[in-house]
Amino acid sequence: MEAIIFYILLIDAISANLMARFGSEWYVHNFRTISRWFPPAEGWALYYLALVLWVGSLLYRTGKLF
């Protein structure tokens, strides 16, 4: 169960990084209301990915990932 949640969060973190780096204009254009509250920020997306990878390393060390 933990592995499924981790992989969902990993996909979300990678997509957030891709959107922040390459698709921020598309995001702001198509999601105007949401982009005012949650602007695409590269720093936060990278921090989110680092946290998800850290949790993944903890799950791997406990043997629950694979």
JSON list of N, CA and C in Angstrom, two decimals:
[
{"chain": "A", "resi": 1, "resn": "MET", "atom": "N", "xyz": [0.82, -1.19, 0.00]},
{"chain": "A", "resi": 1, "resn": "MET", "atom": "CA", "xyz": [0.00, 0.00, 0.00]},
{"chain": "A", "resi": 1, "resn": "MET", "atom": "C", "xyz": [0.86, 1.26, 0.00]},
{"chain": "A", "resi": 2, "resn": "GLU", "atom": "N", "xyz": [1.93, 1.25, 0.82]},
{"chain": "A", "resi": 2, "resn": "GLU", "atom": "CA", "xyz": [2.81, 2.41, 0.88]},
{"chain": "A", "resi": 2, "resn": "GLU", "atom": "C", "xyz": [3.50, 2.65, -0.45]},
{"chain": "A", "resi": 3, "resn": "ALA", "atom": "N", "xyz": [3.83, 1.57, -1.15]},
{"chain": "A", "resi": 3, "resn": "ALA", "atom": "CA", "xyz": [4.51, 1.70, -2.44]},
{"chain": "A", "resi": 3, "resn": "ALA", "atom": "C", "xyz": [3.60, 2.35, -3.47]},
{"chain": "A", "resi": 4, "resn": "ILE", "atom": "N", "xyz": [2.32, 2.02, -3.45]},
{"chain": "A", "resi": 4, "resn": "ILE", "atom": "CA", "xyz": [1.38, 2.61, -4.41]},
{"chain": "A", "resi": 4, "resn": "ILE", "atom": "C", "xyz": [1.26, 4.12, -4.17]},
{"chain": "A", "resi": 5, "resn": "ILE", "atom": "N", "xyz": [1.15, 4.51, -2.90]},
{"chain": "A", "resi": 5, "resn": "ILE", "atom": "CA", "xyz": [1.07, 5.93, -2.58]},
{"chain": "A", "resi": 5, "resn": "ILE", "atom": "C", "xyz": [2.36, 6.64, -2.97]},
{"chain": "A", "resi": 6, "resn": "PHE", "atom": "N", "xyz": [3.49, 6.01, -2.74]},
{"chain": "A", "resi": 6, "resn": "PHE", "atom": "CA", "xyz": [4.77, 6.61, -3.12]},
{"chain": "A", "resi": 6, "resn": "PHE", "atom": "C", "xyz": [4.85, 6.82, -4.63]},
{"chain": "A", "resi": 7, "resn": "TYR", "atom": "N", "xyz": [4.47, 5.84, -5.41]},
{"chain": "A", "resi": 7, "resn": "TYR", "atom": "CA", "xyz": [4.55, 5.98, -6.86]},
{"chain": "A", "resi": 7, "resn": "TYR", "atom": "C", "xyz": [3.58, 7.04, -7.39]},
{"chain": "A", "resi": 8, "resn": "ILE", "atom": "N", "xyz": [2.42, 7.17, -6.77]},
{"chain": "A", "resi": 8, "resn": "ILE", "atom": "CA", "xyz": [1.49, 8.23, -7.16]},
{"chain": "A", "resi": 8, "resn": "ILE", "atom": "C", "xyz": [2.10, 9.60, -6.86]},
{"chain": "A", "resi": 9, "resn": "LEU", "atom": "N", "xyz": [2.69, 9.75, -5.68]},
{"chain": "A", "resi": 9, "resn": "LEU", "atom": "CA", "xyz": [3.35, 11.01, -5.33]},
{"chain": "A", "resi": 9, "resn": "LEU", "atom": "C", "xyz": [4.57, 11.28, -6.21]},
{"chain": "A", "resi": 10, "resn": "LEU", "atom": "N", "xyz": [5.28, 10.23, -6.60]},
{"chain": "A", "resi": 10, "resn": "LEU", "atom": "CA", "xyz": [6.44, 10.41, -7.47]},
{"chain": "A", "resi": 10, "resn": "LEU", "atom": "C", "xyz": [6.02, 10.91, -8.85]},
{"chain": "A", "resi": 11, "resn": "ILE", "atom": "N", "xyz": [4.96, 10.34, -9.38]},
{"chain": "A", "resi": 11, "resn": "ILE", "atom": "CA", "xyz": [4.45, 10.81, -10.68]},
{"chain": "A", "resi": 11, "resn": "ILE", "atom": "C", "xyz": [3.98, 12.26, -10.56]},
{"chain": "A", "resi": 12, "resn": "ASP", "atom": "N", "xyz": [3.33, 12.60, -9.46]},
{"chain": "A", "resi": 12, "resn": "ASP", "atom": "CA", "xyz": [2.87, 13.96, -9.26]},
{"chain": "A", "resi": 12, "resn": "ASP", "atom": "C", "xyz": [4.04, 14.93, -9.13]},
{"chain": "A", "resi": 13, "resn": "ALA", "atom": "N", "xyz": [5.08, 14.55, -8.40]},
{"chain": "A", "resi": 13, "resn": "ALA", "atom": "CA", "xyz": [6.23, 15.43, -8.23]},
{"chain": "A", "resi": 13, "resn": "ALA", "atom": "C", "xyz": [6.99, 15.63, -9.54]},
{"chain": "A", "resi": 14, "resn": "ILE", "atom": "N", "xyz": [7.13, 14.59, -10.32]},
{"chain": "A", "resi": 14, "resn": "ILE", "atom": "CA", "xyz": [7.80, 14.72, -11.62]},
{"chain": "A", "resi": 14, "resn": "ILE", "atom": "C", "xyz": [6.98, 15.59, -12.56]},
{"chain": "A", "resi": 15, "resn": "SER", "atom": "N", "xyz": [5.67, 15.39, -12.57]},
{"chain": "A", "resi": 15, "resn": "SER", "atom": "CA", "xyz": [4.83, 16.22, -13.45]},
{"chain": "A", "resi": 15, "resn": "SER", "atom": "C", "xyz": [4.82, 17.68, -12.98]},
{"chain": "A", "resi": 16, "resn": "ALA", "atom": "N", "xyz": [4.88, 17.92, -11.68]},
{"chain": "A", "resi": 16, "resn": "ALA", "atom": "CA", "xyz": [4.95, 19.31, -11.19]},
{"chain": "A", "resi": 16, "resn": "ALA", "atom": "C", "xyz": [6.24, 19.97, -11.62]},
{"chain": "A", "resi": 17, "resn": "ASN", "atom": "N", "xyz": [7.34, 19.23, -11.60]},
{"chain": "A", "resi": 17, "resn": "ASN", "atom": "CA", "xyz": [8.62, 19.78, -12.05]},
{"chain": "A", "resi": 17, "resn": "ASN", "atom": "C", "xyz": [8.62, 20.06, -13.54]},
{"chain": "A", "resi": 18, "resn": "LEU", "atom": "N", "xyz": [8.06, 19.15, -14.32]},
{"chain": "A", "resi": 18, "resn": "LEU", "atom": "CA", "xyz": [7.99, 19.37, -15.76]},
{"chain": "A", "resi": 18, "resn": "LEU", "atom": "C", "xyz": [7.10, 20.57, -16.09]},
{"chain": "A", "resi": 19, "resn": "MET", "atom": "N", "xyz": [5.99, 20.71, -15.37]},
{"chain": "A", "resi": 19, "resn": "MET", "atom": "CA", "xyz": [5.10, 21.82, -15.61]},
{"chain": "A", "resi": 19, "resn": "MET", "atom": "C", "xyz": [5.75, 23.14, -15.21]},
{"chain": "A", "resi": 20, "resn": "ALA", "atom": "N", "xyz": [6.46, 23.16, -14.09]},
{"chain": "A", "resi": 20, "resn": "ALA", "atom": "CA", "xyz": [7.10, 24.38, -13.63]},
{"chain": "A", "resi": 20, "resn": "ALA", "atom": "C", "xyz": [8.24, 24.81, -14.56]},
{"chain": "A", "resi": 21, "resn": "ARG", "atom": "N", "xyz": [8.93, 23.84, -15.13]},
{"chain": "A", "resi": 21, "resn": "ARG", "atom": "CA", "xyz": [10.07, 24.17, -15.99]},
{"chain": "A", "resi": 21, "resn": "ARG", "atom": "C", "xyz": [9.65, 24.50, -17.43]},
{"chain": "A", "resi": 22, "resn": "PHE", "atom": "N", "xyz": [8.72, 23.72, -17.98]},
{"chain": "A", "resi": 22, "resn": "PHE", "atom": "CA", "xyz": [8.43, 23.85, -19.41]},
{"chain": "A", "resi": 22, "resn": "PHE", "atom": "C", "xyz": [7.01, 24.32, -19.73]},
{"chain": "A", "resi": 23, "resn": "GLY", "atom": "N", "xyz": [6.06, 24.15, -18.82]},
{"chain": "A", "resi": 23, "resn": "GLY", "atom": "CA", "xyz": [4.68, 24.43, -19.16]},
{"chain": "A", "resi": 23, "resn": "GLY", "atom": "C", "xyz": [4.02, 25.51, -18.33]},
{"chain": "A", "resi": 24, "resn": "SER", "atom": "N", "xyz": [4.79, 26.43, -17.77]},
{"chain": "A", "resi": 24, "resn": "SER", "atom": "CA", "xyz": [4.17, 27.43, -16.89]},
{"chain": "A", "resi": 24, "resn": "SER", "atom": "C", "xyz": [3.27, 28.39, -17.65]},
{"chain": "A", "resi": 25, "resn": "GLU", "atom": "N", "xyz": [3.62, 28.74, -18.88]},
{"chain": "A", "resi": 25, "resn": "GLU", "atom": "CA", "xyz": [2.74, 29.62, -19.67]},
{"chain": "A", "resi": 25, "resn": "GLU", "atom": "C", "xyz": [1.41, 28.94, -19.98]},
{"chain": "A", "resi": 26, "resn": "TRP", "atom": "N", "xyz": [1.45, 27.67, -20.33]},
{"chain": "A", "resi": 26, "resn": "TRP", "atom": "CA", "xyz": [0.23, 26.91, -20.60]},
{"chain": "A", "resi": 26, "resn": "TRP", "atom": "C", "xyz": [-0.63, 26.83, -19.34]},
{"chain": "A", "resi": 27, "resn": "TYR", "atom": "N", "xyz": [0.00, 26.57, -18.21]},
{"chain": "A", "resi": 27, "resn": "TYR", "atom": "CA", "xyz": [-0.71, 26.45, -16.94]},
{"chain": "A", "resi": 27, "resn": "TYR", "atom": "C", "xyz": [-1.41, 27.75, -16.58]},
{"chain": "A", "resi": 28, "resn": "VAL", "atom": "N", "xyz": [-0.71, 28.87, -16.68]},
{"chain": "A", "resi": 28, "resn": "VAL", "atom": "CA", "xyz": [-1.29, 30.16, -16.33]},
{"chain": "A", "resi": 28, "resn": "VAL", "atom": "C", "xyz": [-2.40, 30.53, -17.31]},
{"chain": "A", "resi": 29, "resn": "HIS", "atom": "N", "xyz": [-2.23, 30.19, -18.56]},
{"chain": "A", "resi": 29, "resn": "HIS", "atom": "CA", "xyz": [-3.26, 30.52, -19.57]},
{"chain": "A", "resi": 29, "resn": "HIS", "atom": "C", "xyz": [-4.53, 29.69, -19.38]},
{"chain": "A", "resi": 30, "resn": "ASN", "atom": "N", "xyz": [-4.40, 28.42, -19.11]},
{"chain": "A", "resi": 30, "resn": "ASN", "atom": "CA", "xyz": [-5.57, 27.53, -19.03]},
{"chain": "A", "resi": 30, "resn": "ASN", "atom": "C", "xyz": [-6.20, 27.45, -17.64]},
{"chain": "A", "resi": 31, "resn": "PHE", "atom": "N", "xyz": [-5.44, 27.71, -16.61]},
{"chain": "A", "resi": 31, "resn": "PHE", "atom": "CA", "xyz": [-5.96, 27.64, -15.23]},
{"chain": "A", "resi": 31, "resn": "PHE", "atom": "C", "xyz": [-5.73, 28.99, -14.55]},
{"chain": "A", "resi": 32, "resn": "ARG", "atom": "N", "xyz": [-6.42, 30.01, -15.03]},
{"chain": "A", "resi": 32, "resn": "ARG", "atom": "CA", "xyz": [-6.18, 31.37, -14.55]},
{"chain": "A", "resi": 32, "resn": "ARG", "atom": "C", "xyz": [-6.49, 31.52, -13.07]},
{"chain": "A", "resi": 33, "resn": "THR", "atom": "N", "xyz": [-7.61, 31.01, -12.62]},
{"chain": "A", "resi": 33, "resn": "THR", "atom": "CA", "xyz": [-8.00, 31.17, -11.22]},
{"chain": "A", "resi": 33, "resn": "THR", "atom": "C", "xyz": [-7.07, 30.40, -10.30]},
{"chain": "A", "resi": 34, "resn": "ILE", "atom": "N", "xyz": [-6.78, 29.18, -10.65]},
{"chain": "A", "resi": 34, "resn": "ILE", "atom": "CA", "xyz": [-5.91, 28.35, -9.81]},
{"chain": "A", "resi": 34, "resn": "ILE", "atom": "C", "xyz": [-4.48, 28.89, -9.81]},
{"chain": "A", "resi": 35, "resn": "SER", "atom": "N", "xyz": [-4.03, 29.42, -10.95]},
{"chain": "A", "resi": 35, "resn": "SER", "atom": "CA", "xyz": [-2.66, 29.91, -11.02]},
{"chain": "A", "resi": 35, "resn": "SER", "atom": "C", "xyz": [-2.45, 31.16, -10.17]},
{"chain": "A", "resi": 36, "resn": "ARG", "atom": "N", "xyz": [-3.51, 31.88, -9.85]},
{"chain": "A", "resi": 36, "resn": "ARG", "atom": "CA", "xyz": [-3.36, 33.01, -8.93]},
{"chain": "A", "resi": 36, "resn": "ARG", "atom": "C", "xyz": [-3.07, 32.53, -7.51]},
{"chain": "A", "resi": 37, "resn": "TRP", "atom": "N", "xyz": [-3.70, 31.44, -7.13]},
{"chain": "A", "resi": 37, "resn": "TRP", "atom": "CA", "xyz": [-3.49, 30.90, -5.78]},
{"chain": "A", "resi": 37, "resn": "TRP", "atom": "C", "xyz": [-2.26, 30.01, -5.71]},
{"chain": "A", "resi": 38, "resn": "PHE", "atom": "N", "xyz": [-2.01, 29.24, -6.76]},
{"chain": "A", "resi": 38, "resn": "PHE", "atom": "CA", "xyz": [-0.88, 28.31, -6.80]},
{"chain": "A", "resi": 38, "resn": "PHE", "atom": "C", "xyz": [-0.03, 28.58, -8.05]},
{"chain": "A", "resi": 39, "resn": "PRO", "atom": "N", "xyz": [0.82, 29.57, -8.01]},
{"chain": "A", "resi": 39, "resn": "PRO", "atom": "CA", "xyz": [1.64, 29.86, -9.19]},
{"chain": "A", "resi": 39, "resn": "PRO", "atom": "C", "xyz": [2.70, 28.79, -9.39]},
{"chain": "A", "resi": 40, "resn": "PRO", "atom": "N", "xyz": [3.10, 28.56, -10.64]},
{"chain": "A", "resi": 40, "resn": "PRO", "atom": "CA", "xyz": [4.15, 27.56, -10.89]},
{"chain": "A", "resi": 40, "resn": "PRO", "atom": "C", "xyz": [5.50, 28.08, -10.42]},
{"chain": "A", "resi": 41, "resn": "ALA", "atom": "N", "xyz": [6.07, 27.42, -9.44]},
{"chain": "A", "resi": 41, "resn": "ALA", "atom": "CA", "xyz": [7.35, 27.83, -8.88]},
{"chain": "A", "resi": 41, "resn": "ALA", "atom": "C", "xyz": [8.34, 26.68, -8.97]},
{"chain": "A", "resi": 42, "resn": "GLU", "atom": "N", "xyz": [9.47, 26.92, -9.61]},
{"chain": "A", "resi": 42, "resn": "GLU", "atom": "CA", "xyz": [10.45, 25.86, -9.80]},
{"chain": "A", "resi": 42, "resn": "GLU", "atom": "C", "xyz": [11.08, 25.42, -8.49]},
{"chain": "A", "resi": 43, "resn": "GLY", "atom": "N", "xyz": [11.30, 26.35, -7.59]},
{"chain": "A", "resi": 43, "resn": "GLY", "atom": "CA", "xyz": [11.93, 26.00, -6.32]},
{"chain": "A", "resi": 43, "resn": "GLY", "atom": "C", "xyz": [11.08, 25.06, -5.48]},
{"chain": "A", "resi": 44, "resn": "TRP", "atom": "N", "xyz": [9.80, 25.37, -5.37]},
{"chain": "A", "resi": 44, "resn": "TRP", "atom": "CA", "xyz": [8.93, 24.51, -4.58]},
{"chain": "A", "resi": 44, "resn": "TRP", "atom": "C", "xyz": [8.73, 23.14, -5.22]},
{"chain": "A", "resi": 45, "resn": "ALA", "atom": "N", "xyz": [8.68, 23.12, -6.55]},
{"chain": "A", "resi": 45, "resn": "ALA", "atom": "CA", "xyz": [8.52, 21.84, -7.24]},
{"chain": "A", "resi": 45, "resn": "ALA", "atom": "C", "xyz": [9.75, 20.96, -7.02]},
{"chain": "A", "resi": 46, "resn": "LEU", "atom": "N", "xyz": [10.92, 21.56, -7.05]},
{"chain": "A", "resi": 46, "resn": "LEU", "atom": "CA", "xyz": [12.15, 20.79, -6.81]},
{"chain": "A", "resi": 46, "resn": "LEU", "atom": "C", "xyz": [12.22, 20.31, -5.36]},
{"chain": "A", "resi": 47, "resn": "TYR", "atom": "N", "xyz": [11.79, 21.15, -4.43]},
{"chain": "A", "resi": 47, "resn": "TYR", "atom": "CA", "xyz": [11.75, 20.76, -3.03]},
{"chain": "A", "resi": 47, "resn": "TYR", "atom": "C", "xyz": [10.77, 19.61, -2.80]},
{"chain": "A", "resi": 48, "resn": "TYR", "atom": "N", "xyz": [9.62, 19.66, -3.46]},
{"chain": "A", "resi": 48, "resn": "TYR", "atom": "CA", "xyz": [8.62, 18.60, -3.38]},
{"chain": "A", "resi": 48, "resn": "TYR", "atom": "C", "xyz": [9.19, 17.29, -3.91]},
{"chain": "A", "resi": 49, "resn": "LEU", "atom": "N", "xyz": [9.89, 17.35, -5.03]},
{"chain": "A", "resi": 49, "resn": "LEU", "atom": "CA", "xyz": [10.50, 16.14, -5.58]},
{"chain": "A", "resi": 49, "resn": "LEU", "atom": "C", "xyz": [11.55, 15.58, -4.64]},
{"chain": "A", "resi": 50, "resn": "ALA", "atom": "N", "xyz": [12.35, 16.44, -4.03]},
{"chain": "A", "resi": 50, "resn": "ALA", "atom": "CA", "xyz": [13.37, 15.98, -3.08]},
{"chain": "A", "resi": 50, "resn": "ALA", "atom": "C", "xyz": [12.72, 15.30, -1.87]},
{"chain": "A", "resi": 51, "resn": "LEU", "atom": "N", "xyz": [11.63, 15.85, -1.36]},
{"chain": "A", "resi": 51, "resn": "LEU", "atom": "CA", "xyz": [10.94, 15.22, -0.23]},
{"chain": "A", "resi": 51, "resn": "LEU", "atom": "C", "xyz": [10.35, 13.87, -0.60]},
{"chain": "A", "resi": 52, "resn": "VAL", "atom": "N", "xyz": [9.79, 13.77, -1.79]},
{"chain": "A", "resi": 52, "resn": "VAL", "atom": "CA", "xyz": [9.21, 12.50, -2.24]},
{"chain": "A", "resi": 52, "resn": "VAL", "atom": "C", "xyz": [10.33, 11.45, -2.41]},
{"chain": "A", "resi": 53, "resn": "LEU", "atom": "N", "xyz": [11.44, 11.85, -2.97]},
{"chain": "A", "resi": 53, "resn": "LEU", "atom": "CA", "xyz": [12.56, 10.92, -3.12]},
{"chain": "A", "resi": 53, "resn": "LEU", "atom": "C", "xyz": [13.12, 10.50, -1.76]},
{"chain": "A", "resi": 54, "resn": "TRP", "atom": "N", "xyz": [13.13, 11.41, -0.80]},
{"chain": "A", "resi": 54, "resn": "TRP", "atom": "CA", "xyz": [13.60, 11.07, 0.54]},
{"chain": "A", "resi": 54, "resn": "TRP", "atom": "C", "xyz": [12.67, 10.04, 1.19]},
{"chain": "A", "resi": 55, "resn": "VAL", "atom": "N", "xyz": [11.36, 10.23, 1.06]},
{"chain": "A", "resi": 55, "resn": "VAL", "atom": "CA", "xyz": [10.40, 9.26, 1.59]},
{"chain": "A", "resi": 55, "resn": "VAL", "atom": "C", "xyz": [10.58, 7.92, 0.87]},
{"chain": "A", "resi": 56, "resn": "GLY", "atom": "N", "xyz": [10.84, 7.96, -0.43]},
{"chain": "A", "resi": 56, "resn": "GLY", "atom": "CA", "xyz": [11.09, 6.73, -1.17]},
{"chain": "A", "resi": 56, "resn": "GLY", "atom": "C", "xyz": [12.32, 6.00, -0.68]},
{"chain": "A", "resi": 57, "resn": "SER", "atom": "N", "xyz": [13.36, 6.75, -0.33]},
{"chain": "A", "resi": 57, "resn": "SER", "atom": "CA", "xyz": [14.56, 6.09, 0.20]},
{"chain": "A", "resi": 57, "resn": "SER", "atom": "C", "xyz": [14.28, 5.45, 1.56]},
{"chain": "A", "resi": 58, "resn": "LEU", "atom": "N", "xyz": [13.45, 6.10, 2.36]},
{"chain": "A", "resi": 58, "resn": "LEU", "atom": "CA", "xyz": [13.07, 5.51, 3.65]},
{"chain": "A", "resi": 58, "resn": "LEU", "atom": "C", "xyz": [12.26, 4.23, 3.45]},
{"chain": "A", "resi": 59, "resn": "LEU", "atom": "N", "xyz": [11.34, 4.26, 2.51]},
{"chain": "A", "resi": 59, "resn": "LEU", "atom": "CA", "xyz": [10.54, 3.06, 2.21]},
{"chain": "A", "resi": 59, "resn": "LEU", "atom": "C", "xyz": [11.43, 1.95, 1.66]},
{"chain": "A", "resi": 60, "resn": "TYR", "atom": "N", "xyz": [12.41, 2.31, 0.85]},
{"chain": "A", "resi": 60, "resn": "TYR", "atom": "CA", "xyz": [13.31, 1.30, 0.30]},
{"chain": "A", "resi": 60, "resn": "TYR", "atom": "C", "xyz": [14.15, 0.66, 1.40]},
{"chain": "A", "resi": 61, "resn": "ARG", "atom": "N", "xyz": [14.62, 1.48, 2.35]},
{"chain": "A", "resi": 61, "resn": "ARG", "atom": "CA", "xyz": [15.45, 0.94, 3.44]},
{"chain": "A", "resi": 61, "resn": "ARG", "atom": "C", "xyz": [14.65, 0.05, 4.37]},
{"chain": "A", "resi": 62, "resn": "THR", "atom": "N", "xyz": [13.35, 0.30, 4.50]},
{"chain": "A", "resi": 62, "resn": "THR", "atom": "CA", "xyz": [12.53, -0.57, 5.35]},
{"chain": "A", "resi": 62, "resn": "THR", "atom": "C", "xyz": [12.03, -1.80, 4.62]},
{"chain": "A", "resi": 63, "resn": "GLY", "atom": "N", "xyz": [12.24, -1.84, 3.31]},
{"chain": "A", "resi": 63, "resn": "GLY", "atom": "CA", "xyz": [11.84, -3.00, 2.53]},
{"chain": "A", "resi": 63, "resn": "GLY", "atom": "C", "xyz": [10.40, -2.98, 2.06]},
{"chain": "A", "resi": 64, "resn": "LYS", "atom": "N", "xyz": [9.74, -1.84, 2.13]},
{"chain": "A", "resi": 64, "resn": "LYS", "atom": "CA", "xyz": [8.33, -1.77, 1.74]},
{"chain": "A", "resi": 64, "resn": "LYS", "atom": "C", "xyz": [8.13, -1.25, 0.32]},
{"chain": "A", "resi": 65, "resn": "LEU", "atom": "N", "xyz": [9.20, -0.90, -0.36]},
{"chain": "A", "resi": 65, "resn": "LEU", "atom": "CA", "xyz": [9.05, -0.31, -1.67]},
{"chain": "A", "resi": 65, "resn": "LEU", "atom": "C", "xyz": [8.97, -1.37, -2.76]},
{"chain": "A", "resi": 66, "resn": "PHE", "atom": "N", "xyz": [9.78, -2.38, -2.70]},
{"chain": "A", "resi": 66, "resn": "PHE", "atom": "CA", "xyz": [9.78, -3.41, -3.75]},
{"chain": "A", "resi": 66, "resn": "PHE", "atom": "C", "xyz": [9.26, -4.69, -3.19]}
]
